[in-house]
Short mmCIF file of C-alpha atoms and ligand atoms in Angstrom, two decimals:
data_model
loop_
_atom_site.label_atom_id
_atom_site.label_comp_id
_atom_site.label_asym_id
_atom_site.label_seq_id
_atom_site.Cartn_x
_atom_site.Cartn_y
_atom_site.Cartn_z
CA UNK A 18 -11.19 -0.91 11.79
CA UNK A 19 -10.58 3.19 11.29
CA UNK A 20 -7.46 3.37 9.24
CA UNK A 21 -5.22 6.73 9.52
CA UNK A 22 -3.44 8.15 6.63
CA UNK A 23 -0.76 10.99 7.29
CA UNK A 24 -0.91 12.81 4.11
CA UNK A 25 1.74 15.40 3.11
CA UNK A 26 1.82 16.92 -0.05
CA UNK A 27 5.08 18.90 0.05
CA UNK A 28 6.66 20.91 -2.92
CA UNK A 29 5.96 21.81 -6.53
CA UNK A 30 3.46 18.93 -8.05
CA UNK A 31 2.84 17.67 -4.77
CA UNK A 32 -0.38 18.96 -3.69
CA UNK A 33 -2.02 18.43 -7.16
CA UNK A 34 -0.75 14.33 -7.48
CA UNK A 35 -1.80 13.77 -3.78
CA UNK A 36 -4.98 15.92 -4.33
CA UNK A 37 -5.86 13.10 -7.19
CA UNK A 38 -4.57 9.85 -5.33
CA UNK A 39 -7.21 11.60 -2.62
CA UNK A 40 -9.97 11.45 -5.00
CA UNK A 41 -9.02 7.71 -5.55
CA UNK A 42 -9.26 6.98 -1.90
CA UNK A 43 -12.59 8.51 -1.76
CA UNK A 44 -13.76 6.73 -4.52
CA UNK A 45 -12.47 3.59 -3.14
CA UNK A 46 -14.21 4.42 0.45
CA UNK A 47 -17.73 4.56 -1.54
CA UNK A 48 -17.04 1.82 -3.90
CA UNK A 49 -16.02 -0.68 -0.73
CA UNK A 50 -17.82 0.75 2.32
CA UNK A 51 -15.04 1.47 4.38
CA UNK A 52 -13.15 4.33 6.27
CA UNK A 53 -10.05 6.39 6.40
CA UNK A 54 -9.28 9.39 8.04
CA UNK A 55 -6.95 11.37 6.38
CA UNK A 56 -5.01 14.46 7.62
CA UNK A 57 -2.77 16.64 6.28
CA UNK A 58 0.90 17.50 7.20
CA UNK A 59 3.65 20.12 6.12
CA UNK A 60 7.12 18.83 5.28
CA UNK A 61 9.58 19.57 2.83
CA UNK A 62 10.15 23.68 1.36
CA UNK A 63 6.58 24.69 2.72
CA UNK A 64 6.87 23.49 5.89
CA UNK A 65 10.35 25.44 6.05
CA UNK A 66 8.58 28.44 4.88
CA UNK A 67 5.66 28.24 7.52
CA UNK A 68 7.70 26.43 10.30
CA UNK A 69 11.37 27.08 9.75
CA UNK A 70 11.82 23.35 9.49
CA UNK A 71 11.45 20.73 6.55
CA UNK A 72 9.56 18.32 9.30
CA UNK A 73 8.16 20.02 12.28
CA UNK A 74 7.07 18.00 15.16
CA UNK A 75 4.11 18.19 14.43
CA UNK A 76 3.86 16.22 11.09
CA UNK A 77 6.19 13.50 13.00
CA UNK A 78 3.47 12.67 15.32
CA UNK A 79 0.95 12.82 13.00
CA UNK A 80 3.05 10.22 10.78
CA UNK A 81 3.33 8.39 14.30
CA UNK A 82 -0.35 8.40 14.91
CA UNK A 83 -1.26 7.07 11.44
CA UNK A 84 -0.93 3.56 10.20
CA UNK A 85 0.34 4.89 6.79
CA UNK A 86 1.73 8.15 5.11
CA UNK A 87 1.08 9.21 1.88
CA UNK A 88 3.59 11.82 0.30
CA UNK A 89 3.79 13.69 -2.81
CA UNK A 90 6.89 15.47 -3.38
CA UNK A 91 9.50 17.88 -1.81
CA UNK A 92 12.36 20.61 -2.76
CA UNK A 93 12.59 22.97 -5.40
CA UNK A 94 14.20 25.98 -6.86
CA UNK A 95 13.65 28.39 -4.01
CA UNK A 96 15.17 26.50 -1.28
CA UNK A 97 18.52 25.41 -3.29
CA UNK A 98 20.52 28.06 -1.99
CA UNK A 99 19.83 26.73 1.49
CA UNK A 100 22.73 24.18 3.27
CA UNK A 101 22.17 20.59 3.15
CA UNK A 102 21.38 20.30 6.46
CA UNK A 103 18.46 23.03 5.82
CA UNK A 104 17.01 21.51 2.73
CA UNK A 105 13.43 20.14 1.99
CA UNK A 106 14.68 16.42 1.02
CA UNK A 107 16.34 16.52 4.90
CA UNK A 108 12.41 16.07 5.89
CA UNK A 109 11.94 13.21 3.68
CA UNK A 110 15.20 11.64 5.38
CA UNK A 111 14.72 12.22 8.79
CA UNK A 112 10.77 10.65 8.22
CA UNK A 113 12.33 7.52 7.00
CA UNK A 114 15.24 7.52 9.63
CA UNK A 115 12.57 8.31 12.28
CA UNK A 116 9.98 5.36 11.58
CA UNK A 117 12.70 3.08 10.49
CA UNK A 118 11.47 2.56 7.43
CA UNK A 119 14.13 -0.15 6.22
CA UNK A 120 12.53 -1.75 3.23
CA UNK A 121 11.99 0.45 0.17
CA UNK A 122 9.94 -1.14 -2.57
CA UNK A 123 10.17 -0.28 -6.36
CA UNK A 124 7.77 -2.18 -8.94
CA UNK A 125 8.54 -1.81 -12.55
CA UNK A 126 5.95 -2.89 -14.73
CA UNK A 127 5.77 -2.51 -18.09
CA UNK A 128 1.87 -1.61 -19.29
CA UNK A 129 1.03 -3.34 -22.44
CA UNK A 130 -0.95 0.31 -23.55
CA UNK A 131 2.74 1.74 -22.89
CA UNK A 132 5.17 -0.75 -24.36
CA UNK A 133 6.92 1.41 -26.84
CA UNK A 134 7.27 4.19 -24.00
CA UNK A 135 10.24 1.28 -23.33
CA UNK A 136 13.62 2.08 -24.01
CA UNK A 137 13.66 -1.51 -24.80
CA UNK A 138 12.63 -4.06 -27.74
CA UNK A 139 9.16 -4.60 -26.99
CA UNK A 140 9.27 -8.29 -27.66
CA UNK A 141 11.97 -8.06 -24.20
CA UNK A 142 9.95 -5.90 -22.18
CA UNK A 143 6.51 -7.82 -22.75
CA UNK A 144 5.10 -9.08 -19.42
CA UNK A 145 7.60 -7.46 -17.27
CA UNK A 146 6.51 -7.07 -13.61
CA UNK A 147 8.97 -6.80 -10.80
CA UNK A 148 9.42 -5.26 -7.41
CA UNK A 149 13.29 -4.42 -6.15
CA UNK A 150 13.26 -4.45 -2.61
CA UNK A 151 16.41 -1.87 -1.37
CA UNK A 152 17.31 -2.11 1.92
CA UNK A 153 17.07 1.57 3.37
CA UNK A 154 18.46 2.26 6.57
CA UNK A 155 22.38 0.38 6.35
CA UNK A 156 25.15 -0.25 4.19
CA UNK A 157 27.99 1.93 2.70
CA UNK A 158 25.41 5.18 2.83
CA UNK A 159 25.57 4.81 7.26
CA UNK A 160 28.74 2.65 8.07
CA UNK A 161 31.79 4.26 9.89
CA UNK A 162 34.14 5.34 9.74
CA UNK A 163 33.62 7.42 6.72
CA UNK A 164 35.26 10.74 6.05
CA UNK A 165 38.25 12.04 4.13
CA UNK A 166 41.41 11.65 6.03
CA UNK A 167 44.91 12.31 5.57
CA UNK A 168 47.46 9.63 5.10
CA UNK A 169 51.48 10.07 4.56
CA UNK A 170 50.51 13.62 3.53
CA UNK A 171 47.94 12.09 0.70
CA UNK A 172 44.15 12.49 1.24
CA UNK A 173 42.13 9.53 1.21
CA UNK A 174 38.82 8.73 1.17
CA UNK A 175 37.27 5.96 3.38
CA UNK A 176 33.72 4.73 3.54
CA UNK A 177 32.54 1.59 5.13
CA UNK A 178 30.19 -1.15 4.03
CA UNK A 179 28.71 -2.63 7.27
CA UNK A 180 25.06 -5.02 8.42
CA UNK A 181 24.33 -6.38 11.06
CA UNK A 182 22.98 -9.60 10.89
CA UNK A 183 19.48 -8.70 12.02
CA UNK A 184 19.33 -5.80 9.59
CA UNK A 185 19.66 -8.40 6.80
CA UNK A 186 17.57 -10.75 7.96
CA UNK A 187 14.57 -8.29 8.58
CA UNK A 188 14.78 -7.27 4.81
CA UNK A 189 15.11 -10.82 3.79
CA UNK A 190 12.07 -11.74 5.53
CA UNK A 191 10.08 -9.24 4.58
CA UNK A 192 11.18 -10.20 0.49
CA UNK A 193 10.13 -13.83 1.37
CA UNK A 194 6.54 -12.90 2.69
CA UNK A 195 6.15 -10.30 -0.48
CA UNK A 196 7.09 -12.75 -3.08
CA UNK A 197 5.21 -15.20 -1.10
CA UNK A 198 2.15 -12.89 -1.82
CA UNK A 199 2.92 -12.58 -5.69
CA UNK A 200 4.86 -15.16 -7.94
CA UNK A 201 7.03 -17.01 -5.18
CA UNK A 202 10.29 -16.35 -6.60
CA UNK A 203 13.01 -14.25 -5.25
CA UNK A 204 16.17 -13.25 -6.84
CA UNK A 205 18.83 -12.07 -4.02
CA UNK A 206 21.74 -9.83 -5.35
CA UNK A 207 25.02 -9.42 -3.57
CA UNK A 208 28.43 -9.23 -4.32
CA UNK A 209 29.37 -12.64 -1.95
CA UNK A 210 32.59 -13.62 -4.85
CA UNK A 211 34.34 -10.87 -3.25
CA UNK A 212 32.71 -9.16 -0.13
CA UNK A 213 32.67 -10.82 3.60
CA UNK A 214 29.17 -8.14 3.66
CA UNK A 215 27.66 -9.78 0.77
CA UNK A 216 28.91 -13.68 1.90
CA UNK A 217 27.06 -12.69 5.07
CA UNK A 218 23.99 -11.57 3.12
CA UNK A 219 23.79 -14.88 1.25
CA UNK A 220 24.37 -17.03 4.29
CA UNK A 221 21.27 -15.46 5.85
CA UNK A 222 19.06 -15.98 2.85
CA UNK A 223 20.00 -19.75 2.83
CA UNK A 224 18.76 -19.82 6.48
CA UNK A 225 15.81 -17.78 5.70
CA UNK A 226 15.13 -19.83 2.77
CA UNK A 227 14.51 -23.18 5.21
CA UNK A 228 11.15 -21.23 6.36
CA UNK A 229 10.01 -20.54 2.70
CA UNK A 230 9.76 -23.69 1.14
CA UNK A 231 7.10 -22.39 -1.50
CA UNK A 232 9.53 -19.42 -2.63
CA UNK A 233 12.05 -20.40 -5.53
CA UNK A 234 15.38 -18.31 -4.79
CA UNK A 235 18.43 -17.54 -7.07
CA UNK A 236 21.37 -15.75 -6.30
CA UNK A 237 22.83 -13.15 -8.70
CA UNK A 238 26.01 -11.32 -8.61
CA UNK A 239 24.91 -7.54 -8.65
CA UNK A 240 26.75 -7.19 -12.41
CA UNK A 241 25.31 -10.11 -13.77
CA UNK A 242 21.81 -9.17 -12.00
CA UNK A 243 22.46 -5.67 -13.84
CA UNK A 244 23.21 -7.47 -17.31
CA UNK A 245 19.66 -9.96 -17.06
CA UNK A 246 17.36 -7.36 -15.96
CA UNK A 247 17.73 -5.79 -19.39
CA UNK A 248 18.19 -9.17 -21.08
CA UNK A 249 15.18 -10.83 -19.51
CA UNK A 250 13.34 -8.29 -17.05
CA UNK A 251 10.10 -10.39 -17.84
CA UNK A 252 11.91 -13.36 -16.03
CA UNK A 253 12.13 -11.51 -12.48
CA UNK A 254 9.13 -11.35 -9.77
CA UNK A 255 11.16 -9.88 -6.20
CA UNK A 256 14.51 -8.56 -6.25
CA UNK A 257 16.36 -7.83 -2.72
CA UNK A 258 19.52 -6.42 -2.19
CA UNK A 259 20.97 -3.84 -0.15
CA UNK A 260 20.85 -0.42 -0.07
CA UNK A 261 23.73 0.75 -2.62
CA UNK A 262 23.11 -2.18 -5.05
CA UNK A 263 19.36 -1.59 -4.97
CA UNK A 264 19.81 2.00 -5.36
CA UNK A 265 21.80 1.09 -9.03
CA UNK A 266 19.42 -1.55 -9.44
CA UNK A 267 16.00 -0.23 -8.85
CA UNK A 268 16.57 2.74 -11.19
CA UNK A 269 17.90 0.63 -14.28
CA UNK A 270 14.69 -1.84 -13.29
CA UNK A 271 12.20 1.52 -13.51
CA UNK A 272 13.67 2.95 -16.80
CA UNK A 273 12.30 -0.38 -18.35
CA UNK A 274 8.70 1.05 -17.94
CA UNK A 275 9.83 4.02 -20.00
CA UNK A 276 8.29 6.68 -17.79
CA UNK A 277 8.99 8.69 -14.74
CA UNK A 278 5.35 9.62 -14.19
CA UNK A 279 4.34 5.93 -13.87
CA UNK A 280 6.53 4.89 -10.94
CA UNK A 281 5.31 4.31 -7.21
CA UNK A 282 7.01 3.55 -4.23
CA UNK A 283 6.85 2.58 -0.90
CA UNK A 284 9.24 2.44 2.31
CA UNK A 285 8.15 0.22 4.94
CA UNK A 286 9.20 -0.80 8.34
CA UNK A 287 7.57 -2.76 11.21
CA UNK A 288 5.34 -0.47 12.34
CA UNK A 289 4.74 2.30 9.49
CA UNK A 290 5.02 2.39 5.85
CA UNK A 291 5.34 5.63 3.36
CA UNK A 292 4.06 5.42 -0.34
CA UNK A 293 5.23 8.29 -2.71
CA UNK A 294 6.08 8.32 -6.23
CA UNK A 295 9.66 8.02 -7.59
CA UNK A 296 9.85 10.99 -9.33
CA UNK A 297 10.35 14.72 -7.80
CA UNK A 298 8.73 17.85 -7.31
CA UNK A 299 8.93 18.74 -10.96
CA UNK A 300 8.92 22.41 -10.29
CA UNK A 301 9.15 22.73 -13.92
CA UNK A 302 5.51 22.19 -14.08
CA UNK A 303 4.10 22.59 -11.10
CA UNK A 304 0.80 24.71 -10.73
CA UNK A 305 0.23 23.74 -14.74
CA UNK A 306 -2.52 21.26 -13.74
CA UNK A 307 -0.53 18.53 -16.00
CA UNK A 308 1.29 16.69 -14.03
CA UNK A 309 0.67 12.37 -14.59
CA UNK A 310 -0.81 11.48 -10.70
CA UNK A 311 -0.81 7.88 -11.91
CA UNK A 312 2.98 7.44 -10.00
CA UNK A 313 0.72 8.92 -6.96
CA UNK A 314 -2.29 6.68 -7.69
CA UNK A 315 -0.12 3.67 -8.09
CA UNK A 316 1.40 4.19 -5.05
CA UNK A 317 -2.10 4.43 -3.27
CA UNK A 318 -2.60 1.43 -4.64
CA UNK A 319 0.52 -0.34 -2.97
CA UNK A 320 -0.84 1.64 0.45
CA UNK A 321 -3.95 -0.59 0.46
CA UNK A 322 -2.23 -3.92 -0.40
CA UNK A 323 0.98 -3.74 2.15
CA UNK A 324 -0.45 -1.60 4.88
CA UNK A 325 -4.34 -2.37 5.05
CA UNK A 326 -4.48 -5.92 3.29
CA UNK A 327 -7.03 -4.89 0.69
CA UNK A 328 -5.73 -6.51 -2.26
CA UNK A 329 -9.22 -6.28 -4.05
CA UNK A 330 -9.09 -2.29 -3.80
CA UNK A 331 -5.63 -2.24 -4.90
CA UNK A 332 -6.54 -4.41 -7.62
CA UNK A 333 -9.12 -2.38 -8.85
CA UNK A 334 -7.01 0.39 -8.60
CA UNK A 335 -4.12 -0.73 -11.01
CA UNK A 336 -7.16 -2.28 -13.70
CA UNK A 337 -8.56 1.44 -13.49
CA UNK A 338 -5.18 2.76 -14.32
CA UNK A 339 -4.60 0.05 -17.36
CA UNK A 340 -8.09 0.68 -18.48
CA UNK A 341 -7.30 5.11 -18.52
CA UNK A 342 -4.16 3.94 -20.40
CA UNK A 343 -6.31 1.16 -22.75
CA UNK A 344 -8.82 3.61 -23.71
CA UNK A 345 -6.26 6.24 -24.77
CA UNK A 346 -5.88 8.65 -21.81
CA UNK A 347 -2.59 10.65 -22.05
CA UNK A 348 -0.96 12.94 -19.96
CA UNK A 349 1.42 15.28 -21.91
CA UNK A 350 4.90 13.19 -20.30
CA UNK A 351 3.14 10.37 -21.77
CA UNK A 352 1.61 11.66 -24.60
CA UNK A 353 2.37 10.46 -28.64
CA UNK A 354 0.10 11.21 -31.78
CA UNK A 355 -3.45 9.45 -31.37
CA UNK A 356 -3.65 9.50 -28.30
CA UNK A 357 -6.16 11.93 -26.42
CA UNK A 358 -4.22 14.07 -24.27
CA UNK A 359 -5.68 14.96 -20.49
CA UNK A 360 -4.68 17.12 -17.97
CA UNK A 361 -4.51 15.85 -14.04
CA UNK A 362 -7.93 16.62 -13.14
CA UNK A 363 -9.02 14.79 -16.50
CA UNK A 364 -7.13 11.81 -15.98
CA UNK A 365 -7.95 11.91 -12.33
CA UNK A 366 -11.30 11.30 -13.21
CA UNK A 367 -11.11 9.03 -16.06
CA UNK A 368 -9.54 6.46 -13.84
CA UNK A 369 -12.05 7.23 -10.92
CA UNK A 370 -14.73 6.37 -13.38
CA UNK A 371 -13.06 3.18 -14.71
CA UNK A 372 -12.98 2.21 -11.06
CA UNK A 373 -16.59 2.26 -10.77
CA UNK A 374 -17.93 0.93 -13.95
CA UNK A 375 -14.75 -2.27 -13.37
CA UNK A 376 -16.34 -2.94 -9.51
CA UNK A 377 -19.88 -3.67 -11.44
P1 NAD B 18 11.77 15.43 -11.06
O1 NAD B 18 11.42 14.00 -10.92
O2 NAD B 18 11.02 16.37 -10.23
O3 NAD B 18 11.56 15.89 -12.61
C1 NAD B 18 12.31 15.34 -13.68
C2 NAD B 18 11.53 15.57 -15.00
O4 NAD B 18 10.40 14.69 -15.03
C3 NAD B 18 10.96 16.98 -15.13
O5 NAD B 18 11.00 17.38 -16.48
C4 NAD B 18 9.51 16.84 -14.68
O6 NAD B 18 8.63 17.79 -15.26
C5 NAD B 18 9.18 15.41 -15.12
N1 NAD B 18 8.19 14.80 -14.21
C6 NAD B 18 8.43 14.30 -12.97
N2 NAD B 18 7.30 13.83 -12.44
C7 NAD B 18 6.32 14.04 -13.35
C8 NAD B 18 4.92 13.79 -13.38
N3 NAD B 18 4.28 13.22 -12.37
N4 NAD B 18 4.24 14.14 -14.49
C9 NAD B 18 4.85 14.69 -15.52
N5 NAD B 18 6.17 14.96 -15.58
C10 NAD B 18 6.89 14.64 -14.49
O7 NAD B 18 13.33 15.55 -10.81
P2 NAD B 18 14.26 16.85 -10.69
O8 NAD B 18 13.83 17.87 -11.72
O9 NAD B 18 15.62 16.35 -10.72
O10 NAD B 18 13.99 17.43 -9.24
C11 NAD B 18 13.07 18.51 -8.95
C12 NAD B 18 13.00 18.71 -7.45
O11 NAD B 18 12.44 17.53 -6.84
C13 NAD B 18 14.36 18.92 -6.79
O12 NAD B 18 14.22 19.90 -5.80
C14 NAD B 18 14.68 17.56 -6.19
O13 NAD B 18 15.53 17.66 -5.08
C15 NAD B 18 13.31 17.09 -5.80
N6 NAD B 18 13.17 15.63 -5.69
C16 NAD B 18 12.35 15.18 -4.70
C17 NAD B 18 12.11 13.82 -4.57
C18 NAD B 18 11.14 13.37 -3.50
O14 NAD B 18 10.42 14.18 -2.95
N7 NAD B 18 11.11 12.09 -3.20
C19 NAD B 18 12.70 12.91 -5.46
C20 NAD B 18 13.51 13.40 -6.49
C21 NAD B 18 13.73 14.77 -6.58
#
C-alpha cells in the first residue's frame, strides 16, 4: 500500500520541526522498505500571505487526498493585528472542523533521561505514561444558544453544554480500542453528580463497556480526576472526557513531562487523522535553527501507529528519541549543565542515527 501524507509546515518553527520529522520518515522508509508520498501544503500566516487565506482550497483537498496530515505550527506576530475571523489558527480550525476530526489525543510521558525537567517529585512522576483523549468537535465550545443577551435590563451570558448521543459514543469507542491497544484500562471523566450531559456520558460508557470486556474502566469526577493525576499520574493509561474537561485536563496531564518541546498530538476522525505538536509557532525563535523537533518527531511517531498500523516503526521511533535523550542530547529548552547541547539539525540527526544502529 502507497500511503499519502499532507504535510504543512505553517508559521515560525514550523518548517524547520516538520523539515526534521521529514528526515525521520525517510529514515524510517529505508530502514523498513516501505513508501510514502509526501506533499506539501500552505496554511496558517503564509498561506494568507501567498493566498489571502489561512487554508486555501487547495491544501483542503490535498488533506482530503491523503490518509494523514502532518502539521507544524501556525500564527505569529505579523498577522495579530488581523480579525479573528482572518487569523492563521482559523486554518488549523476549519482543517479539524472540515475532516471531523473529533478525537484529539495527548500522551504525557515522563522520560526517565528527563525526570527532573518535572515540576513534580520524581519519585511521583516515575513511570508515568498516559494519553487524554478530548473530544474535539462538541460540548460547551459548539452548543447553542450561546451569546450575551439582555435580561430585565442586566446582560447575561449564556453558553450551552450539549452531545448527542452518537458523538459520545464515537469518542468512547475509539478510547476503548486505544486502551485496548496499550494497558487496557480507561479512566472516563465527567461531571455525572451534577450534569444530565455528563450522566449521559457515563450511561454510554457502561453500554460501551459490555463490548470491552478486556478493558478495566473507572469513573472519575473531573475535580477528583484533576487532584489524582498529580497525586498518582503513574497510575493512569487512557483518559476520555469531553472537550472542555479534556481541554483543563490534557494540559495539567502534559506539564507533568516538564517540557513544551516534548509534546505530540494527534486529532483523529473516521476517515483522517492530523499529528502536530502541542506547542506553537514560537516566533521567538524561529529561523534560529534551535528549536526541539522531538514534539514533531513524536508526533510522527503516533502518525505511523494510529493511521498506518506500524507499531514497530513507531516503536523505534520513540527508543531513538529516549536513546538522543540517554546519551545526553540537549536542545537549549531542554538543556541543564552536563548535558551536550544540539541544535535541530544536530539532534535531528542524532536520533536518525539511533534509529539505525537500534533496528540492527
Ligand atoms: P509557543 O508554544 O509557540 O511558545 C511558548 C514558548 O515555548 C516560547 O518561549 C517558545 O520559544 C517555546 N517553545 C515552543 N515550542 C518549542 C520548541 N519546539 N523548541 C523550543 N522551544 C519551544 O506559544 P506562544 O508563544 O503562546 O504562541 C506563539 C504563536 O503560536 C502564536 O501566534 C500562537 O497563536 C501560535 N500557536 C499555534 C499553535 C498551533 O499551531 N497549533 C498552538 C499554540 C500557539
Amino acid at each position: 500500500m502507497k500511503y499519502k501524507v499532507a504535510v504543512l509546515k505553517g508559521d515560525g518553527i514550523g518548517p524547520e520541526i516538520v523539515e526534521s520529522a521529514l528526515q525521520i520518515i525517510k529514515k524510517a522508509q529505508d530502514l523498513f522498505g516501505f513508501s510514502i508520498e509526501l506533499k506539501e501544503g500552505l496554511i496558517g500566516g503564509i498561506a494568507i500571505d501567498k493566498k489571502g487565506t489561512p487554508l486555501p482550497e487547495e491544501t483542503l483537498n490535498l488533506c482530503k487526498e491523503s490518509n494523514a496530515i502532518l502539521l507544524g505550527a501556525v500564527g505569529g506576530p505579523a498577522w495579530d493585528s488581523l480579525p479573528t475571523e482572518k487569523r492563521p489558527e482559523k486554518g488549523l480550525l476549519k482543517i479539524r472542523k472540515e475532516l471531523d476530526l473529533y478525537a484529539n489525543l495527548r500522551p504525557a510521558k515522563v522520560w526517565k533521561a528527563l525526570i527532573e525537567a518535572s515540576p513534580l517529585k520524581a519519585e511521583i512522576v516515575k513511570d508515568t505514561d498516559l494519553l487524554v483523549i478530548r473530544e474535539l468537535t462538541g460540548d460547551v465550545y459548539y452548543g447553542e444558544p450561546r451569546g450575551v443577551f439582555k435580561e430585565k435590563g442586566k446582560r447575561v451570558g449564556i453558553n450551552t453544554m450539549k452531545y448527542t448521543e452518537d458523538e459520545i459514543r464515537r469518542v468512547v469507542r475509539k478510547a476503548f480500542e486505544i486502551a485496548r491497544l496499550r494497558r487496557k484500562k480507561l479512566t472516563s471523566v465527567d461531571k455525572s453528580n451534577v450534569l444530565e450531559v455528563s450522566a449521559l456520558w457515563r450511561d454510554i460508557v457502561e453500554e460501551e463497556k459490555e463490548n470491552y470486556p478486556d478493558i478495566s474502566l473507572e469513573h472519575l469526577y473531573v475535580d477528583n480526576c484533576a487532584m489524582q493525576i498529580i497525586k498518582r499520574p503513574a497510575d493512569f493509561d487512557v483518559i476520555v472526557t469531553g472537550n472542555i474537561f479534556g481541554d483543563i485536563i490534557s494540559d495539567e496531564a502534559a506539564v507533568i513531562s516538564g517540557s513544551l518541546g516534548m509534546l505530540p498530538s494527534a486529532s483523529i476522525g473516521d476517515r483522517y487523522a492530523l499529528y502536530e505538536p502541542v506547542h506553537g509557532s514560537a516566533p521567538d525563535i524561529a529561523g534560529k535553527g534551535i528549536a526541539n523537533p522531538i514534539a514533531t518527531i513524536l508526533s510522527t511517531a503516533m502518525m505511523f501507529k494510529y493511521s498506518f498500523g506500524m507499531w514497530n516503526v513507531s516503536d523505534l521511533i520513540e527508543r531513538a528519541v529516549e536513546e538522543a535523550l540517554i546519551q545526553g542530547y540537549r536542545t537549549p529548552d531542554i538543556y541543564s549543565a552536563g548535558f551536550k547541547e544540539v541544535n535541530t539539525v544536530q539532534m535531528t540527526v542524532k536520533i536518525a542515527e539511533n534509529m539505525e544502529k537500534l533496528k540492527e
